[in-house]
Amino acid sequence: MPKFSPAPAKPVVQEAQGVAADGTALHAVYLEQSAANAAVALIFPDDRLPRIVHWGRTLPAAGRGEWLPNLYDATKPQRVSGALDETSWPSILPTQSESWTGAPRFSVSRNGVELFCRFTVTMIKAEVEASDTAVVTVSAEDADQGVGLRWVCELLPSGLVRQRAEVRNLGDPAGVSSPAPVSDPAGTVSPSGTVNPSGTDGPAAASTDALAVNIVELGFPVPAVATEILTTTGHHLRERSPQRQPLTIGRFAKVSMVGRPDFDASLLLAAGVPGFGFEHGETYAVHTAWSGNSVLSAERTPYTSGLIGGGETLFGGEVTLRRDDVYCTPWVYGSFGDGLNAVAARFHAYLRSRHPELSAKPRPVILNTWEAVYFNHDFDTLAALADKAAEVGVERFVVDDGWFGSRRDDTSGLGDWRISPDVWPDGPKSLKALADYVHGKGMEFGLWFEPEMVNPDSDVARSHPDWILAAVPGGGAGEAAQPGGAGLPARRLPMQGRSQQTLDLTNPAAWRYVFDSIDGLIDELGIDYIKWDHNRLVTEAVSPYSGRPAVHAQTDAVYEMWRELKDNHPGLELESCSSGGGRVDLGILEYADRIWASDCVDPVERVDIQRYTSLLVPPEMIGEHVGASPAHSTHRPTSQRMRMATAFFGHLGVEWNLLKEPQEAVDELAEWIAEFKKHREWFAIDTLVHADTGDPAVRLDGVVKPDRSAAIYRFTQLTTSATYPAAPVHLPGLKPESTYLIQPVPVNVDLGGGWNSAAGGGELESAANGQTPLGWWNADGIRLPGAVLESTGLRMPSLNPANAVLFWAIEV
């Protein structure tokens, strides 16, 4: 069984001292991962915060200790007319004290008064950690303002670089007190309250010494040639649609303010040379690893080249530190390479290193019941569906929404995490009996939860109104949390969405209720897998428990719950589903075993949704399902071949009521699933590649073995092409010097009609529209050198729109 085995890391940490031309003492730190061809160089001038003077490929070793400090004089800008004494040259956390004139990237305050910090470095530590990670840690402080800073930069074995910062309240220094709190109209003092940033220590306590953290946004400089940026946008059922624009002077930001990254979030913000693509073009990209509110940004000023980065976005008063309390930012990741494929490969290698079990255990084929039965649960129907699932080769059967409380539709019962006796009565037709039946078929059993949300029409909402995040909580901060209190309803709830409000998991009682409910059901039913949904946009989110905005603490509470569930139940797998692809980030992916890319399983829409999701997430962690035709979300009919081929490289699943399909369709599905199983162990370690094509109507994607001895490619004809038939496409990722046998994957050698239940039990017309055979599209295939396949390319079958085919290349 192949397993993910990254190239042995060869970390280098080197320090050097020097003196600048103007007499400034210099301390240089160099981090390198030679196996990943990645390096970062920092220079500390005197006792100031460092500048990143190099981020990219490794630098020559010869004489590096001597010339490394010279990068300071080589890159520092001169003073120019009309500006301050020092021209802006952003440090790792630029402030106005170092002449940064762009948007604020560090903002803290006491009693509503902004503090303008100028940090002095007190400690520099550079080392190689046991995890083969090259690390530099910097401690600094502004003693005059009582603000401490700890900054960590890590160069990981994959070549990813990540950074985060900790802000500490050192206390308001004696003699430099903030102005006294201003009296409110009633004449009472409104002091600045404090809250532990985790939000789990209870009601806020008043303190005039508190430090409010408003903005901490970290970044990476990009070279002057990076003048174009790529992000994605979208909405429900159309996530991650690419958009490009010039990196002009000014600021571009993609902000997510709904308690999660959301559909419109850009997994990466990439900057590169004009026209950079998947295969070519110097490219730099950043990602904020946080599952709450966040930002990705790109910025230039008239004095600087580009700066890309991100961080958490905070509401006023959301993080307020007592003396010696610390706020820690999310990790902000940076990746670079020649094209987006190279950028993505670094993220894939990192996630695979965090989840080695994904290659040790082949990804089980899933059947999810949602689009099969929706809320119409009963034992006989789902047991029969389990029989069909086992027949086609499914290995994990997941019961979706509708099994609990009064949840017969989406308007009631959410939050009442007890099995509904009306739908699943005790005895031979219980949910436990179904779980046992599924296990008896040799399949794993999965169950749907949406633990962070609640229907107002539910027992838990009626019993505990103080457990709901509110726009305006009822009573004073912490009142509802008093022991024995019945709970106070909110003065005003946030605007409702999907008949839901958000449960306050920062309240220890609410957190414990949810955790114990799920934990107990895992034991009771033998749950192997949880589909964890998050369907409501989180807005106006104030905790009645703390009296403060709660998105930060809510996110931490979810992470804590996932950690404890996994610790309690080794082998339990968790899926991050959020109305589809609404919560995809490296924060949740530290724990999640897969993500659900979109509620839309229409393969025509999924082609690009999956392509741009894979910029961050490796294919074996992306849920890709075969649905019905026509698709429930778009009503577009497609062939079964198109639906299977589009889901083939990912974590394959079925979102389809097989009980209503003719046996021919079921047999075809079983044939494709069997073919998938022959390759899935490799998919978990393969390199994912996307080809740049001049034809916007086609896509060419592939998975290539680590040694490049074989690859499987998918050619998709989305719409009609201007060229008829479509022009040849080249195959990325192969060895130029080797010869390859190119053949259709056996399940689609025949390009005749694919089964389509929407056509009255008949078949669609043939996938192909060529009137003569394509010379190589047969069982014998064709042999060509890798260099030819990568340059001249290969003619694909002429296909009708909304069709796809699979073929492989095998080194001979």
Coordinates of C-alpha atoms in Angstrom, one line a residue, residues 81-624:
S81 CA 11.3 64.2 -0.9
G82 CA 8.0 65.0 0.7
A83 CA 8.1 62.0 3.1
L84 CA 9.3 61.2 6.6
D85 CA 13.0 60.8 7.5
E86 CA 12.8 57.1 6.7
T87 CA 10.9 55.8 3.6
S88 CA 8.4 53.2 4.3
W89 CA 9.9 49.7 4.4
P90 CA 7.5 47.3 6.1
S91 CA 8.7 45.2 8.9
I92 CA 6.9 42.0 9.9
L93 CA 4.3 44.1 11.6
P94 CA 4.5 47.7 10.2
T95 CA 3.3 50.6 12.3
Q96 CA 3.4 54.4 11.8
S97 CA 6.4 54.6 14.0
E98 CA 8.4 53.0 11.1
S99 CA 6.7 55.3 8.6
W100 CA 4.1 52.8 7.4
T101 CA 1.3 54.9 5.8
G102 CA -0.9 52.1 4.5
A103 CA -4.0 50.6 6.2
P104 CA -3.4 49.8 9.9
R105 CA -2.0 46.4 10.4
F106 CA -1.5 46.6 14.2
S107 CA -4.1 48.4 16.3
V108 CA -4.5 48.2 20.1
S109 CA -6.1 50.6 22.5
R110 CA -6.8 51.4 26.2
N111 CA -10.2 52.8 27.2
G112 CA -10.9 53.5 23.5
V113 CA -7.7 55.4 23.0
E114 CA -5.4 54.2 20.2
L115 CA -1.8 53.3 21.2
F116 CA 0.9 54.0 18.6
C117 CA 3.4 51.3 19.3
R118 CA 7.1 51.3 18.6
F119 CA 8.5 47.9 19.4
T120 CA 12.0 47.1 20.7
V121 CA 13.3 43.6 20.2
T122 CA 14.4 41.9 23.4
M123 CA 15.0 38.3 22.2
I124 CA 15.8 36.5 19.0
K125 CA 15.9 32.7 18.9
A126 CA 16.6 30.7 15.7
E127 CA 16.6 26.9 15.8
V128 CA 15.6 23.7 14.1
E129 CA 12.8 21.9 15.9
A130 CA 12.4 18.2 16.3
S131 CA 9.7 18.3 13.6
D132 CA 12.4 19.3 11.0
T133 CA 10.9 22.8 11.0
A134 CA 13.2 25.9 10.9
V135 CA 12.0 28.5 13.3
V136 CA 12.8 32.0 14.4
T137 CA 11.1 33.5 17.5
V138 CA 11.2 37.2 18.3
S139 CA 10.1 38.8 21.5
A140 CA 9.6 42.6 21.6
E141 CA 7.8 45.2 23.6
D142 CA 6.8 48.8 23.8
A143 CA 7.6 49.4 27.4
D144 CA 6.2 53.0 27.3
Q145 CA 2.8 51.7 26.3
G146 CA 2.8 48.3 28.1
V147 CA 2.4 46.2 25.0
G148 CA 4.4 43.0 24.5
L149 CA 4.8 41.1 21.2
R150 CA 6.0 37.6 20.4
W151 CA 6.3 36.7 16.7
V152 CA 7.0 33.2 15.4
C153 CA 8.0 32.4 11.8
E154 CA 8.3 28.7 10.7
L155 CA 9.6 27.3 7.5
L156 CA 8.0 23.9 7.2
P157 CA 9.4 20.8 5.4
S158 CA 6.9 21.3 2.6
G159 CA 8.4 24.8 1.9
L160 CA 5.4 26.6 3.4
V161 CA 6.3 29.5 5.6
R162 CA 3.9 30.5 8.3
Q163 CA 3.8 33.2 10.9
R164 CA 1.8 34.3 13.9
A165 CA 1.9 36.8 16.6
E166 CA 1.1 37.0 20.3
V167 CA 0.1 40.3 21.9
R168 CA 0.5 40.6 25.6
N169 CA -0.9 43.3 28.0
L170 CA 2.1 44.3 30.1
G171 CA -0.1 46.7 32.0
D172 CA -0.5 50.5 31.8
P173 CA 2.9 51.8 32.8
A174 CA 3.0 54.0 35.9
G175 CA 2.7 57.7 35.0
V176 CA 1.4 56.9 31.5
S177 CA -2.2 56.1 32.3
S178 CA -4.9 56.3 29.7
P179 CA -7.5 59.0 30.1
A180 CA -10.2 58.2 32.7
P181 CA -13.3 56.5 31.4
V182 CA -16.0 59.0 30.2
S183 CA -19.3 59.1 32.1
D184 CA -22.4 58.0 30.2
P185 CA -25.4 60.2 30.0
A186 CA -26.8 58.7 33.2
G187 CA -23.7 59.8 35.1
T188 CA -22.4 56.3 35.7
V189 CA -18.9 55.3 34.7
S190 CA -18.6 52.8 31.7
P191 CA -15.2 51.2 32.3
S192 CA -13.6 49.1 29.7
G193 CA -14.3 45.5 30.6
T194 CA -12.0 42.6 30.1
V195 CA -12.4 39.1 28.8
N196 CA -10.1 36.2 28.5
P197 CA -9.6 35.9 24.7
S198 CA -10.8 32.3 24.7
G199 CA -14.1 33.5 26.0
T200 CA -14.5 30.5 28.3
D201 CA -13.6 32.2 31.7
G202 CA -17.0 33.7 32.2
P203 CA -18.4 37.2 32.5
A204 CA -16.2 40.1 31.8
A205 CA -14.6 41.9 34.7
A206 CA -14.1 45.7 34.7
S207 CA -10.6 47.2 34.5
T208 CA -9.2 50.5 33.3
D209 CA -5.9 48.8 32.6
A210 CA -7.4 46.5 29.9
L211 CA -5.8 46.4 26.4
A212 CA -8.2 46.0 23.5
V213 CA -6.8 44.2 20.4
N214 CA -8.4 45.6 17.3
I215 CA -6.2 44.6 14.3
V216 CA -3.2 42.2 14.0
E217 CA -2.6 41.5 10.3
L218 CA 0.6 39.8 9.2
G219 CA 2.1 39.8 5.8
F220 CA 4.7 38.8 3.3
P221 CA 6.4 41.1 0.8
V222 CA 6.2 40.1 -2.9
P223 CA 8.7 41.2 -5.6
A224 CA 7.9 44.1 -7.9
V225 CA 7.1 41.7 -10.8
A226 CA 4.1 40.4 -9.0
T227 CA 1.6 42.9 -10.4
E228 CA -1.5 40.7 -10.7
I229 CA -3.7 39.1 -8.0
L230 CA -6.0 36.2 -8.2
T231 CA -8.7 35.5 -5.6
T232 CA -12.0 33.6 -5.7
T233 CA -15.6 34.7 -5.1
G234 CA -18.9 32.9 -5.1
H235 CA -22.2 32.1 -3.3
H236 CA -24.1 29.0 -2.2
L237 CA -23.9 26.4 -5.0
R238 CA -21.3 28.4 -6.9
E239 CA -18.2 28.5 -4.6
R240 CA -14.7 29.5 -5.5
S241 CA -15.1 31.2 -8.9
P242 CA -11.8 32.8 -9.9
Q243 CA -11.4 36.6 -10.4
R244 CA -8.2 38.6 -11.3
Q245 CA -7.2 42.2 -11.2
P246 CA -4.0 44.3 -11.2
L247 CA -2.2 44.8 -7.9
T248 CA -2.5 48.6 -8.1
I249 CA -1.5 51.2 -5.5
G250 CA -4.1 50.9 -2.7
R251 CA -5.6 48.0 -0.8
F252 CA -7.6 45.0 -1.9
A253 CA -9.2 42.9 0.8
K254 CA -11.4 39.8 0.9
V255 CA -13.1 39.9 4.2
S256 CA -15.3 37.2 5.7
M257 CA -17.6 38.5 8.5
V258 CA -20.2 35.7 9.0
G259 CA -18.5 33.6 11.6
R260 CA -16.8 31.3 9.0
P261 CA -14.8 31.7 5.8
D262 CA -18.1 31.4 3.8
F263 CA -18.8 30.8 0.1
D264 CA -17.3 34.0 -1.1
A265 CA -14.0 33.5 0.8
S266 CA -10.9 33.1 -1.1
L267 CA -8.9 30.1 0.1
L268 CA -5.8 31.8 -1.3
L269 CA -4.8 35.3 -2.3
A270 CA -2.2 34.9 -5.0
A271 CA 0.0 37.5 -6.5
G272 CA 2.2 36.9 -9.5
V273 CA 3.6 38.0 -12.8
P274 CA 0.9 39.0 -15.3
G275 CA -0.9 36.0 -16.7
F276 CA 0.4 33.5 -14.2
G277 CA -1.5 30.2 -14.4
F278 CA -1.5 26.7 -13.0
E279 CA 1.7 25.6 -14.7
H280 CA 3.8 28.7 -15.2
G281 CA 4.5 32.2 -13.8
E282 CA 6.2 33.2 -10.6
T283 CA 3.4 33.1 -8.0
Y284 CA 3.2 34.0 -4.3
A285 CA 0.1 33.1 -2.2
V286 CA -1.2 33.5 1.3
H287 CA -3.9 31.8 3.4
T288 CA -5.3 32.7 6.9
A289 CA -5.8 29.5 8.9
W290 CA -8.9 30.5 10.8
S291 CA -12.5 29.2 10.8
G292 CA -14.0 32.4 12.1
N293 CA -14.0 36.0 10.7
S294 CA -10.9 36.7 8.7
V295 CA -9.3 38.8 6.0
L296 CA -6.9 38.3 3.1
S297 CA -5.4 41.4 1.6
A298 CA -3.0 42.8 -1.0
E299 CA -1.6 46.3 -0.7
R300 CA 0.8 48.7 -2.3
T301 CA 1.7 52.2 -1.3
P302 CA 3.5 54.7 -3.5
Y303 CA 6.7 53.9 -1.5
T304 CA 6.5 50.1 -1.5
S305 CA 6.0 47.0 -3.7
G306 CA 3.3 44.6 -2.8
L307 CA 2.5 43.2 0.6
I308 CA 0.1 40.2 0.8
G309 CA -1.2 38.7 4.0
G310 CA -4.1 38.3 6.4
G311 CA -5.4 37.7 9.8
E312 CA -8.5 37.4 12.0
T313 CA -11.0 40.3 11.9
L314 CA -12.3 41.3 15.3
F315 CA -15.3 43.2 16.5
G316 CA -14.9 46.0 19.0
G317 CA -14.3 44.6 22.5
E318 CA -14.2 41.1 21.2
V319 CA -10.6 40.5 22.5
T320 CA -9.8 42.7 25.5
L321 CA -6.8 41.6 27.6
R322 CA -6.3 41.9 31.3
R323 CA -2.7 42.4 32.6
D324 CA -0.6 39.5 31.4
D325 CA -3.3 38.0 29.2
V326 CA -2.3 37.1 25.7
Y327 CA -4.0 37.1 22.3
C328 CA -2.6 34.8 19.7
T329 CA -3.3 35.3 16.0
P330 CA -4.1 32.5 13.6
W331 CA -1.3 31.2 11.5
V332 CA -0.9 33.1 8.2
Y333 CA 0.6 30.8 5.6
G334 CA 2.7 31.7 2.6
S335 CA 3.5 29.5 -0.5
F336 CA 5.3 30.3 -3.7
G337 CA 6.3 28.5 -6.9
D338 CA 6.3 28.5 -10.7
G339 CA 2.5 28.5 -11.1
L340 CA -0.4 27.6 -8.9
N341 CA 0.2 23.9 -9.2
A342 CA 3.5 24.3 -7.3
V343 CA 1.9 26.7 -4.8
A344 CA -0.9 24.1 -4.1
A345 CA 1.6 21.2 -3.8
R346 CA 3.2 22.8 -0.8
F347 CA -0.2 23.0 1.0
H348 CA -1.1 19.4 0.0
A349 CA 2.2 18.1 1.4
Y350 CA 1.6 19.9 4.6
L351 CA -2.0 18.6 5.1
R352 CA -0.9 15.1 4.2
S353 CA 1.8 15.3 6.9
R354 CA -0.9 16.3 9.4
H355 CA -3.1 13.4 8.3
P356 CA -1.0 10.4 7.5
E357 CA -4.0 8.2 8.1
L358 CA -5.5 9.3 4.9
S359 CA -2.9 7.4 2.9
A360 CA -2.7 4.5 5.4
K361 CA -6.5 3.9 5.2
P362 CA -7.9 4.2 1.6
R363 CA -10.7 6.7 1.5
P364 CA -14.0 4.8 2.0
V365 CA -16.6 5.3 -0.7
I366 CA -19.5 7.1 0.9
L367 CA -23.3 7.0 0.4
N368 CA -24.9 10.1 1.9
T369 CA -28.7 9.9 2.3
W370 CA -29.5 13.6 1.9
E371 CA -30.4 13.9 -1.8
A372 CA -31.7 10.3 -1.7
V373 CA -34.5 10.7 0.9
Y374 CA -34.1 14.2 2.5
F375 CA -36.1 14.2 5.8
N376 CA -38.1 11.1 4.9
H377 CA -36.4 8.6 7.3
D378 CA -37.6 5.2 8.1
F379 CA -35.8 1.9 8.8
D380 CA -37.1 -0.1 5.8
T381 CA -36.2 2.6 3.2
L382 CA -32.7 3.2 4.6
A383 CA -32.0 -0.5 5.1
A384 CA -32.9 -1.1 1.5
L385 CA -30.7 1.8 0.5
A386 CA -27.9 0.3 2.5
D387 CA -28.4 -2.9 0.6
K388 CA -28.0 -1.1 -2.7
A389 CA -25.0 0.8 -1.3
A390 CA -23.2 -2.4 -0.4
E391 CA -24.1 -3.8 -3.8
V392 CA -22.2 -1.0 -5.7
G393 CA -19.2 -1.1 -3.4
V394 CA -20.0 1.7 -0.9
E395 CA -18.0 1.4 2.4
R396 CA -19.5 4.2 4.5
F397 CA -23.2 4.8 4.9
V398 CA -24.1 8.3 6.3
V399 CA -27.6 9.2 7.6
D400 CA -28.2 12.9 7.1
D401 CA -30.5 15.4 8.7
G402 CA -33.9 14.4 10.1
W403 CA -33.1 11.6 12.7
F404 CA -33.6 13.7 15.9
G405 CA -36.2 15.6 17.9
S406 CA -39.0 17.1 16.0
R407 CA -36.9 17.6 12.9
R408 CA -39.3 16.6 10.1
D409 CA -38.3 19.7 8.1
D410 CA -35.8 22.5 8.6
T411 CA -38.0 24.6 10.8
S412 CA -37.9 22.8 14.1
G413 CA -35.9 20.5 16.4
L414 CA -32.4 21.6 15.6
G415 CA -30.4 21.4 18.8
D416 CA -32.4 18.6 20.4
W417 CA -29.8 16.0 20.0
R418 CA -31.8 12.9 21.0
I419 CA -33.0 10.3 18.6
S420 CA -36.6 10.9 17.5
P421 CA -38.9 8.1 18.8
D422 CA -41.5 9.0 16.2
V423 CA -39.1 8.2 13.3
W424 CA -36.8 5.7 15.0
P425 CA -38.7 3.8 17.7
D426 CA -37.0 1.5 20.1
G427 CA -36.7 -2.1 18.9
P428 CA -35.9 -3.8 15.6
K429 CA -36.5 -0.6 13.6
S430 CA -34.5 1.8 15.7
L431 CA -31.6 4.0 14.6
K432 CA -29.4 1.7 16.6
A433 CA -30.8 -1.3 14.6
L434 CA -30.0 0.5 11.4
A435 CA -26.4 1.3 12.5
D436 CA -26.0 -2.4 13.4
Y437 CA -27.4 -3.4 10.0
V438 CA -25.0 -1.1 8.2
H439 CA -22.1 -2.5 10.2
G440 CA -23.3 -6.0 9.5
K441 CA -23.0 -5.2 5.8
G442 CA -19.3 -4.4 6.3
M443 CA -19.9 -0.6 6.0
E444 CA -19.0 2.2 8.4
F445 CA -21.9 4.2 9.9
G446 CA -22.0 8.0 9.8
L447 CA -24.4 10.6 11.2
W448 CA -25.2 14.2 10.5
F449 CA -25.0 16.9 13.1
E450 CA -25.2 20.7 13.1
P451 CA -24.0 21.3 16.7
E452 CA -23.4 25.1 16.5
M453 CA -27.0 26.0 15.4
V454 CA -30.5 25.8 17.0
N455 CA -34.1 26.2 15.8
P456 CA -36.0 28.7 18.0
D457 CA -38.7 26.1 17.7
S458 CA -36.8 23.5 19.8
D459 CA -36.8 22.2 23.3
V460 CA -33.2 23.5 23.9
A461 CA -34.1 27.0 22.8
R462 CA -37.2 27.1 24.9
S463 CA -35.4 25.8 28.0
H464 CA -32.2 27.8 27.6
P465 CA -32.8 31.1 25.8
D466 CA -29.6 32.4 27.3
W467 CA -27.7 29.8 25.2
I468 CA -28.4 31.7 22.0
L469 CA -26.0 34.3 20.6
A470 CA -27.9 37.6 20.6
A471 CA -27.8 41.0 19.0
V472 CA -28.7 42.5 22.3
P473 CA -28.5 40.0 25.2
G474 CA -31.1 40.0 28.0
G475 CA -29.9 41.4 31.3
G476 CA -26.3 42.3 32.2
A477 CA -23.2 40.5 31.1
G478 CA -23.2 37.1 32.8
E479 CA -26.6 37.3 34.4
A480 CA -28.0 34.4 32.5
A481 CA -25.1 32.3 33.5
Q482 CA -25.7 32.4 37.3
P483 CA -26.0 28.9 38.8
G484 CA -29.7 27.9 39.0
G485 CA -30.8 30.7 36.8
A486 CA -33.7 29.9 34.4
G487 CA -32.0 32.0 31.7
L488 CA -33.1 35.4 30.2
P489 CA -34.3 35.8 26.7
A490 CA -32.5 38.1 24.4
R491 CA -33.7 41.7 24.0
R492 CA -33.1 41.3 20.3
L493 CA -32.0 38.2 18.4
P494 CA -30.0 38.5 15.2
M495 CA -31.8 38.3 11.9
Q496 CA -32.8 34.7 11.4
G497 CA -31.4 32.5 8.7
R498 CA -32.7 29.1 7.6
S499 CA -35.0 29.1 10.6
Q500 CA -31.9 29.1 12.8
Q501 CA -30.0 31.0 15.4
T502 CA -26.5 30.3 16.7
L503 CA -25.9 28.4 19.9
D504 CA -23.4 30.0 22.3
L505 CA -20.7 27.4 22.7
T506 CA -18.6 29.9 24.7
N507 CA -21.1 29.2 27.5
P508 CA -19.6 26.2 29.3
A509 CA -23.1 24.7 30.0
A510 CA -24.1 24.9 26.3
W511 CA -20.7 23.5 25.3
R512 CA -21.1 20.6 27.7
Y513 CA -24.6 19.8 26.6
V514 CA -23.6 19.6 22.9
F515 CA -20.4 17.7 23.6
D516 CA -22.0 15.1 25.9
S517 CA -24.9 14.6 23.5
I518 CA -22.6 13.8 20.6
D519 CA -20.1 11.9 22.7
G520 CA -22.9 9.6 24.0
L521 CA -24.4 9.0 20.6
I522 CA -21.0 7.9 19.2
D523 CA -20.8 5.2 21.9
E524 CA -24.5 4.3 21.7
L525 CA -24.6 3.9 17.9
G526 CA -21.0 3.0 17.1
I527 CA -20.6 6.1 14.9
D528 CA -17.5 6.0 12.7
Y529 CA -18.0 9.3 10.9
I530 CA -19.7 12.7 11.6
K531 CA -20.9 15.0 8.9
W532 CA -20.6 18.3 10.8
D533 CA -22.7 21.1 9.3
H534 CA -22.8 24.8 9.8
N535 CA -25.6 26.3 7.8
R536 CA -26.3 29.8 9.3
L537 CA -24.4 33.0 8.6
V538 CA -23.3 34.1 12.1
T539 CA -24.1 37.8 12.5
E540 CA -24.6 40.2 15.4
A541 CA -23.0 37.5 17.5
V542 CA -22.9 38.6 21.2
S543 CA -22.6 36.1 24.0
P544 CA -25.1 36.5 26.8
Y545 CA -22.5 34.7 28.9
S546 CA -19.7 37.2 28.4
G547 CA -21.6 40.2 27.2
R548 CA -19.2 40.5 24.3
P549 CA -18.9 39.7 20.6
A550 CA -18.2 36.0 20.5
V551 CA -17.0 34.8 17.0
H552 CA -13.4 34.4 18.2
A553 CA -14.3 32.4 21.3
Q554 CA -16.9 30.4 19.4
T555 CA -14.3 29.3 16.9
D556 CA -11.9 28.3 19.7
A557 CA -14.8 26.4 21.4
V558 CA -15.5 24.4 18.2
Y559 CA -11.8 23.5 17.8
E560 CA -11.8 22.3 21.4
M561 CA -14.8 20.1 20.8
W562 CA -13.3 18.5 17.7
R563 CA -10.1 17.8 19.6
E564 CA -11.9 16.2 22.5
L565 CA -14.2 14.1 20.4
K566 CA -11.2 12.8 18.5
D567 CA -9.3 12.1 21.7
N568 CA -12.2 10.2 23.1
H569 CA -12.8 8.2 20.0
P570 CA -9.6 7.2 18.1
G571 CA -10.4 6.6 14.5
L572 CA -13.5 8.9 14.4
E573 CA -13.5 10.9 11.2
L574 CA -15.0 14.4 10.9
E575 CA -16.2 16.2 7.8
S576 CA -16.4 20.0 7.7
C577 CA -19.6 20.8 5.9
S578 CA -21.0 24.3 6.0
S579 CA -23.9 24.6 3.6
G580 CA -21.4 22.9 1.3
G581 CA -18.1 24.8 1.1
G582 CA -18.6 27.5 3.6
R583 CA -15.9 26.5 6.1
V584 CA -12.7 25.4 4.3
D585 CA -9.5 26.6 5.9
L586 CA -6.3 25.2 7.5
G587 CA -7.7 25.9 11.0
I588 CA -10.5 23.4 10.7
L589 CA -8.4 21.1 8.5
E590 CA -6.1 20.5 11.4
Y591 CA -8.9 18.3 12.7
A592 CA -11.2 17.6 9.7
D593 CA -10.6 14.4 7.6
R594 CA -12.4 15.9 4.7
I595 CA -14.4 18.9 3.5
W596 CA -17.6 19.1 1.5
A597 CA -16.8 21.4 -1.4
S598 CA -20.3 22.4 -2.3
D599 CA -23.9 21.5 -1.9
C600 CA -24.1 21.5 -5.7
V601 CA -23.2 18.1 -7.2
D602 CA -23.9 19.1 -10.7
P603 CA -20.7 18.1 -12.4
V604 CA -20.6 21.0 -14.8
E605 CA -20.5 23.4 -11.8
R606 CA -18.3 21.1 -9.8
V607 CA -15.4 21.1 -12.4
D608 CA -14.2 24.6 -11.3
I609 CA -15.5 24.4 -7.7
Q610 CA -13.2 21.4 -7.1
R611 CA -10.4 22.8 -9.2
Y612 CA -10.1 26.0 -7.1
T613 CA -10.8 24.2 -3.8
S614 CA -7.8 22.1 -4.6
L615 CA -5.5 25.1 -4.5
L616 CA -5.5 24.5 -0.8
V617 CA -7.0 21.0 -0.2
P618 CA -5.6 17.8 -1.6
P619 CA -8.2 15.8 -3.6
E620 CA -8.5 12.9 -1.2
M621 CA -9.8 15.4 1.4
I622 CA -12.5 16.9 -0.9
G623 CA -15.9 15.2 -0.8
E624 CA -16.9 14.6 -4.5

